[in-house]
Amino acid sequence: MMSLYDEAAAHVGIDPSNYAILRKPDRETMVAVPVELDDGTWTVFDGYRIQHNQGLGPFIGPMRVSGALKVDELRALAAWMTWKCAVINIPFGGAAGGIRINPRKRSRGEIERAVRRYTAGMLDIIGPDRDVLTPDIGTDEEMMAWVMDTVSNHERHTVGAVVTGKPIALGGSRLSREAVSYGLRVILRLALEHYHLDESRTHIHIQGAGQVGGTLARLLHGDGHKIAAFSDITGAVYNENGLDIPAILAWLAETGSLEGAPGEYERISNAEMLSRPCDVLIPCAIPNAIHSRNAREVRAKLVIEGAHGPVSARADRILHDQGIPVVPDILANAGGVVVDYFEWVQNRQGLSWIEPVIHKRLARFLTEAWLAVAKFQLRYGVRMRMAANMLAVVRVARADQMRGIYA
Ligand code: NAD
């Protein structure tokens, strides 16, 4: 991950001594999370928080609850959050952390005790002006509420803005669950215009039928787009003339799988889906779905990254060489962190914004980011991913430069 940003920093001519500060996290914290299990015995889980860079403002980033938590992955995620906040121009730096505990193997009570003890262990370094925790793999609204409640009990007053993804009744934001997909919808509109693709005739392929891909399919179908292919882990359903998305989503909600979904379509594999011609391919499932061995098969006119890193670095170059632009994740799926920021703002204002306000402000942030990236792309003659990375590095390095080094 860092090598891409090293390249961006060199390209844009940032002083290497200034950039050196961005290559290391500001702070890494590990806490022991002792928990009394349901059988009365005690055990200790590991909790982490990696805070990458606070040049632009307090830290913000995911709290992950997973048995497979890897510290190196958290380091990459924290830095990646810094770049994302910078591109989208919100006043935060990146962080990431979590508890190494498998939520499927533990009771709700054990998870609650772990989340609360983890939060208590991190009290000195988290808070609305220090570090804001956002939902991620393995978390849900209730867990985010436990974080808020634990901090509030220690502070002796309600502290909502320390955590996002809360239930709306406790200060959560409207549209927070669907924010990534709403953001992707805005980015699609900007991209179609930018690349002169006819909005009324686009054939779209969506890989992934989960929270991001499923919601996106619903939104785009509702907008009148033709979703010609839609897939999950079991493979894709394909109909050149467009799929009956509402019926398929209803089936998915009932059965959890595309297998046996109603409607007229051809059943094809995920690999085949990538190689069928379409206007826009939006991978919303897994990292590296498009890699160096299958990138040459892609027949889309445009790729928009819905998932984290669905196009590998090598595949990105191959697609570029084939004349297929890729809208990078750092910009395309940033709707989530924009609405996290909105939740923090609403909590601090003591307001709850209605949906049209959120839509309007989300579109504004993404459009401004899109235009800023497009300007860099034009000025430096680089592909979009590099332009977004350059913009991010410039903004963070400039903030660090202006603040200087204390002492
Ligand atoms: P999800 O678990 O709800 O859905 C994942 C979907 O991908 C499922 O339909 C699953 O069947 C499918 N899938 C899994 N393995 C596959 C494979 N090998 N080939 C094809 N399809 C496969 O996940 P989600 O929340 O929709 O997230 C999807 C991606 O978007 C992830 O990369 C995630 O990190 C990223 N993302 C999610 C959010 C969020 O708020 N949910 C925010 C930003 C980015």
Coordinates of C-alpha atoms in Angstrom, one line a residue, residues 18-361:
N18 CA 8.7 15.9 4.9
Y19 CA 7.1 12.7 3.5
A20 CA 9.1 10.5 5.9
I21 CA 6.6 11.4 8.6
L22 CA 3.8 9.9 6.6
R23 CA 5.4 6.5 6.3
K24 CA 4.9 5.6 10.0
P25 CA 1.9 5.6 12.2
D26 CA 1.9 8.4 14.8
R27 CA 1.0 5.9 17.5
E28 CA 0.3 2.2 18.0
T29 CA -1.6 1.2 21.2
M30 CA -2.2 -2.4 22.3
V31 CA -4.4 -3.2 25.3
A32 CA -5.2 -6.4 27.1
V33 CA -8.9 -7.0 27.1
P34 CA -9.7 -9.3 30.1
V35 CA -13.3 -10.7 29.9
E36 CA -15.2 -13.0 32.2
L37 CA -16.7 -15.7 30.0
D38 CA -20.2 -17.1 30.5
D39 CA -18.9 -20.2 32.3
G40 CA -17.3 -18.0 34.9
T41 CA -13.7 -18.4 33.7
W42 CA -11.5 -15.5 32.6
T43 CA -9.7 -15.0 29.4
V44 CA -7.8 -12.1 27.8
F45 CA -8.3 -10.9 24.2
D46 CA -6.0 -8.5 22.4
G47 CA -7.1 -4.9 21.5
Y48 CA -5.4 -2.5 19.1
R49 CA -5.6 1.0 17.9
I50 CA -3.3 2.3 15.2
Q51 CA -3.3 6.1 14.7
H52 CA -1.6 7.0 11.5
N53 CA -1.5 10.8 11.0
Q54 CA -3.3 13.7 12.7
G55 CA -2.1 16.5 10.4
L56 CA -5.6 17.3 9.2
G57 CA -7.5 16.8 12.4
P58 CA -8.5 14.1 15.0
F59 CA -8.2 10.5 14.0
I60 CA -11.2 8.6 12.6
G61 CA -11.4 4.9 11.5
P62 CA -12.8 1.5 11.9
M63 CA -13.2 -0.6 15.0
R64 CA -13.1 -4.2 13.8
V65 CA -14.3 -7.2 15.9
S66 CA -12.7 -10.3 14.3
G67 CA -10.9 -13.4 15.3
A68 CA -8.5 -12.9 12.3
L69 CA -7.4 -9.4 13.3
K70 CA -4.0 -8.6 11.8
V71 CA -1.9 -5.7 13.0
D72 CA -0.3 -5.1 9.7
E73 CA -3.7 -4.9 8.0
L74 CA -4.7 -2.4 10.6
R75 CA -1.6 -0.3 9.9
A76 CA -2.5 -0.3 6.2
L77 CA -6.1 0.5 7.0
A78 CA -5.2 3.4 9.2
A79 CA -3.0 5.0 6.6
W80 CA -5.6 4.3 3.9
M81 CA -8.1 6.2 6.1
T82 CA -5.7 9.2 6.2
W83 CA -5.5 9.3 2.4
K84 CA -9.3 8.8 2.1
C85 CA -10.1 11.7 4.5
A86 CA -7.6 13.9 2.6
V87 CA -9.1 13.2 -0.8
I88 CA -12.6 13.7 0.3
N89 CA -11.5 16.8 2.2
I90 CA -12.8 16.1 5.7
P91 CA -10.9 17.4 8.7
F92 CA -9.6 14.0 10.0
G93 CA -6.6 11.7 10.0
G94 CA -6.7 8.0 9.7
A95 CA -6.8 5.3 12.4
A96 CA -7.9 1.6 12.6
G97 CA -8.2 -0.9 15.4
G98 CA -10.3 -3.6 17.0
I99 CA -10.5 -6.6 19.2
R100 CA -9.2 -10.1 18.2
I101 CA -12.3 -12.0 19.1
N102 CA -14.6 -14.1 16.9
P103 CA -18.1 -12.7 17.3
R104 CA -19.7 -15.9 15.9
K105 CA -18.0 -18.1 18.5
R106 CA -18.8 -15.8 21.5
S107 CA -22.1 -15.0 23.3
R108 CA -23.6 -11.5 23.1
G109 CA -22.7 -11.0 26.7
E110 CA -19.1 -11.9 26.2
I111 CA -18.8 -9.6 23.2
E112 CA -20.4 -6.7 25.1
R113 CA -17.9 -7.2 28.0
A114 CA -15.0 -7.3 25.5
V115 CA -16.2 -4.1 23.6
R116 CA -16.7 -2.2 26.9
R117 CA -13.4 -3.2 28.4
Y118 CA -11.6 -2.4 25.1
T119 CA -13.2 1.0 25.1
A120 CA -12.2 1.6 28.7
G121 CA -8.7 0.5 27.8
M122 CA -8.5 3.1 25.0
L123 CA -10.1 6.0 26.9
D124 CA -7.0 8.1 27.0
I125 CA -6.6 8.1 23.2
I126 CA -10.2 8.2 21.9
G127 CA -12.9 10.9 22.0
P128 CA -14.6 13.3 19.7
D129 CA -11.5 15.5 19.5
R130 CA -9.0 12.7 19.6
D131 CA -10.1 9.6 17.7
V132 CA -13.6 8.6 16.4
L133 CA -14.4 4.9 16.0
T134 CA -16.5 3.8 13.0
P135 CA -18.2 0.5 12.3
D136 CA -16.5 -2.3 10.4
I137 CA -16.3 -6.0 10.0
G138 CA -18.0 -7.8 12.9
T139 CA -19.7 -4.7 14.4
D140 CA -23.3 -3.6 14.5
E141 CA -25.3 -0.6 15.8
E142 CA -25.6 -2.0 19.3
M143 CA -21.8 -2.5 19.7
M144 CA -21.3 1.1 18.6
A145 CA -23.8 2.2 21.3
W146 CA -21.8 0.2 23.9
V147 CA -18.7 2.2 23.0
M148 CA -20.7 5.5 23.4
D149 CA -22.2 4.4 26.7
T150 CA -18.9 3.3 28.1
V151 CA -17.1 6.5 27.2
S152 CA -20.2 8.5 28.5
N153 CA -20.1 6.7 31.9
H154 CA -16.4 7.6 32.4
E155 CA -16.9 11.2 31.3
R156 CA -20.0 11.6 33.4
H157 CA -22.0 13.1 30.5
T158 CA -23.3 11.8 27.1
V159 CA -20.5 11.7 24.5
G160 CA -22.1 10.8 21.2
A161 CA -19.5 12.0 18.8
V162 CA -16.8 9.5 19.9
V163 CA -18.3 6.8 17.7
T164 CA -20.4 6.6 14.5
G165 CA -22.8 4.0 13.2
K166 CA -25.0 4.3 16.3
P167 CA -28.7 3.7 16.3
I168 CA -30.6 6.8 15.0
A169 CA -32.3 7.0 18.4
L170 CA -28.9 7.6 20.0
G171 CA -27.6 10.1 17.5
G172 CA -26.8 7.9 14.6
S173 CA -27.1 9.5 11.1
R174 CA -29.8 8.7 8.6
L175 CA -28.4 6.9 5.5
S176 CA -25.4 5.7 7.4
R177 CA -25.8 2.0 6.5
E178 CA -26.4 2.7 2.8
A179 CA -23.8 5.6 2.6
V180 CA -21.2 3.7 0.5
S181 CA -23.8 2.8 -2.1
Y182 CA -25.3 6.3 -2.2
G183 CA -21.8 7.6 -2.7
L184 CA -21.2 5.1 -5.5
R185 CA -24.3 6.3 -7.2
V186 CA -23.0 9.9 -7.2
I187 CA -19.6 8.8 -8.5
L188 CA -21.3 6.8 -11.3
R189 CA -23.2 9.9 -12.4
L190 CA -20.0 11.9 -12.4
A191 CA -18.0 9.2 -14.2
L192 CA -20.6 8.7 -16.9
E193 CA -20.5 12.4 -17.7
H194 CA -16.8 12.6 -17.5
Y195 CA -16.3 9.6 -19.9
H196 CA -19.1 10.6 -22.2
L197 CA -21.2 7.5 -21.6
D198 CA -24.9 7.8 -22.3
E199 CA -26.6 7.5 -18.9
S200 CA -29.9 6.3 -20.4
R201 CA -28.3 3.2 -22.1
T202 CA -25.7 2.0 -19.7
H203 CA -25.3 -1.7 -19.1
I204 CA -24.0 -2.2 -15.6
H205 CA -22.4 -5.3 -14.0
I206 CA -22.2 -5.5 -10.2
Q207 CA -20.0 -8.0 -8.5
G208 CA -21.2 -8.7 -4.9
A209 CA -24.8 -8.8 -3.7
G210 CA -24.1 -7.8 0.0
Q211 CA -24.6 -4.6 1.9
V212 CA -22.8 -2.5 -0.7
G213 CA -23.5 -4.3 -4.0
G214 CA -27.1 -5.2 -3.1
T215 CA -28.0 -1.7 -2.0
L216 CA -26.3 -0.3 -5.1
A217 CA -28.2 -2.6 -7.4
R218 CA -31.5 -1.5 -5.8
L219 CA -30.6 2.2 -6.2
L220 CA -29.3 2.0 -9.8
H221 CA -32.3 -0.2 -10.9
G222 CA -34.6 2.4 -9.3
D223 CA -32.8 5.1 -11.3
G224 CA -33.6 3.2 -14.6
H225 CA -30.2 1.7 -15.2
K226 CA -30.0 -1.7 -16.8
I227 CA -28.2 -4.1 -14.4
A228 CA -27.2 -6.9 -16.8
A229 CA -25.1 -8.9 -14.4
F230 CA -25.2 -9.3 -10.6
S231 CA -23.2 -11.8 -8.6
D232 CA -22.4 -13.3 -5.2
I233 CA -20.1 -16.0 -4.1
T234 CA -22.1 -18.7 -5.9
G235 CA -21.7 -17.0 -9.3
A236 CA -23.6 -14.5 -11.5
V237 CA -27.0 -14.0 -13.0
Y238 CA -26.8 -12.5 -16.5
N239 CA -29.4 -11.0 -18.8
E240 CA -28.2 -8.6 -21.5
N241 CA -31.6 -6.9 -21.5
G242 CA -31.5 -6.2 -17.7
L243 CA -32.3 -8.3 -14.6
D244 CA -35.4 -8.0 -12.4
I245 CA -33.5 -6.6 -9.5
P246 CA -36.4 -6.2 -7.0
A247 CA -37.4 -9.9 -7.4
I248 CA -33.8 -11.0 -7.1
L249 CA -33.2 -8.9 -4.0
A250 CA -36.4 -10.2 -2.4
W251 CA -35.1 -13.7 -3.0
L252 CA -31.7 -12.8 -1.6
A253 CA -33.3 -11.4 1.6
E254 CA -35.2 -14.6 2.0
T255 CA -32.6 -17.2 1.1
G256 CA -29.2 -15.4 1.4
S257 CA -28.0 -16.6 -2.0
L258 CA -28.5 -16.0 -5.7
E259 CA -28.9 -19.7 -6.2
G260 CA -32.4 -20.4 -7.6
A261 CA -33.4 -16.7 -7.9
P262 CA -36.5 -16.0 -9.9
G263 CA -36.5 -14.4 -13.4
E264 CA -35.0 -14.9 -16.9
Y265 CA -31.3 -15.0 -16.9
E266 CA -28.3 -17.1 -17.8
R267 CA -26.3 -18.5 -14.8
I268 CA -22.6 -17.8 -15.4
S269 CA -19.5 -17.7 -13.2
N270 CA -17.9 -14.6 -11.6
A271 CA -15.0 -15.0 -14.0
E272 CA -17.3 -15.1 -17.0
M273 CA -19.2 -12.1 -15.8
L274 CA -16.0 -10.0 -15.9
S275 CA -15.4 -11.0 -19.5
R276 CA -18.9 -10.1 -20.8
P277 CA -19.1 -6.7 -22.4
C278 CA -20.7 -3.9 -20.4
D279 CA -20.4 -0.2 -19.9
V280 CA -19.6 -0.1 -16.2
L281 CA -18.3 -2.9 -14.0
I282 CA -18.6 -2.2 -10.3
P283 CA -16.8 -4.8 -8.1
C284 CA -18.3 -4.7 -4.6
A285 CA -17.2 -8.0 -3.2
I286 CA -13.6 -8.9 -2.4
P287 CA -10.1 -7.5 -2.7
N288 CA -8.1 -8.4 -5.8
A289 CA -11.2 -9.6 -7.7
I290 CA -9.5 -8.2 -10.8
H291 CA -5.9 -9.3 -10.9
S292 CA -3.0 -9.6 -13.3
R293 CA -4.3 -12.9 -14.7
N294 CA -7.9 -11.9 -15.5
A295 CA -7.5 -8.1 -16.2
R296 CA -7.0 -8.7 -19.9
E297 CA -10.4 -10.4 -20.0
V298 CA -12.3 -7.4 -18.7
R299 CA -14.6 -6.0 -21.4
A300 CA -16.0 -3.0 -19.5
K301 CA -15.6 0.6 -20.7
L302 CA -15.2 1.8 -17.1
V303 CA -14.5 0.1 -13.7
I304 CA -15.6 1.7 -10.4
E305 CA -14.2 0.2 -7.3
G306 CA -17.0 -0.4 -4.8
A307 CA -15.1 -2.8 -2.5
H308 CA -11.7 -2.1 -0.9
G309 CA -9.0 -2.8 -3.4
P310 CA -10.9 -5.0 -5.9
V311 CA -8.4 -4.2 -8.6
S312 CA -4.8 -5.2 -7.9
A313 CA -2.0 -2.7 -8.6
R314 CA -0.9 -4.7 -11.6
A315 CA -4.4 -5.1 -12.9
D316 CA -4.8 -1.4 -12.6
R317 CA -1.9 -0.8 -15.0
I318 CA -3.2 -3.5 -17.4
L319 CA -6.7 -1.9 -17.5
H320 CA -5.1 1.5 -18.1
D321 CA -3.1 0.1 -21.0
Q322 CA -6.3 -1.3 -22.5
G323 CA -7.9 2.1 -22.2
I324 CA -10.2 1.1 -19.4
P325 CA -10.3 3.8 -16.7
V326 CA -10.6 2.8 -13.1
V327 CA -12.2 5.0 -10.5
P328 CA -10.2 4.1 -7.3
D329 CA -11.8 3.0 -4.0
I330 CA -10.3 5.9 -2.1
L331 CA -12.7 8.1 -4.0
A332 CA -15.5 5.8 -5.2
N333 CA -16.5 4.2 -1.9
A334 CA -15.7 7.2 0.3
G335 CA -19.5 7.9 0.8
G336 CA -19.2 5.8 4.0
V337 CA -16.6 8.0 5.7
V338 CA -18.3 11.1 4.5
V339 CA -21.5 10.1 6.4
D340 CA -19.4 9.1 9.4
Y341 CA -18.1 12.6 9.4
F342 CA -21.7 13.9 9.0
E343 CA -22.7 11.9 12.1
W344 CA -19.9 13.5 14.1
V345 CA -21.0 16.9 12.9
Q346 CA -24.6 16.3 13.7
N347 CA -23.7 15.0 17.2
R348 CA -21.7 18.1 17.9
Q349 CA -24.4 20.4 16.6
G350 CA -27.1 18.5 18.5
L351 CA -29.0 18.2 15.3
S352 CA -30.4 15.3 13.2
W353 CA -30.3 16.1 9.5
I354 CA -33.1 14.9 7.3
E355 CA -32.3 12.7 4.3
P356 CA -32.4 15.4 1.5
V357 CA -29.8 17.4 3.5
I358 CA -27.5 14.4 3.7
H359 CA -27.9 13.6 0.0
K360 CA -27.1 17.1 -1.0
R361 CA -24.0 17.4 1.2

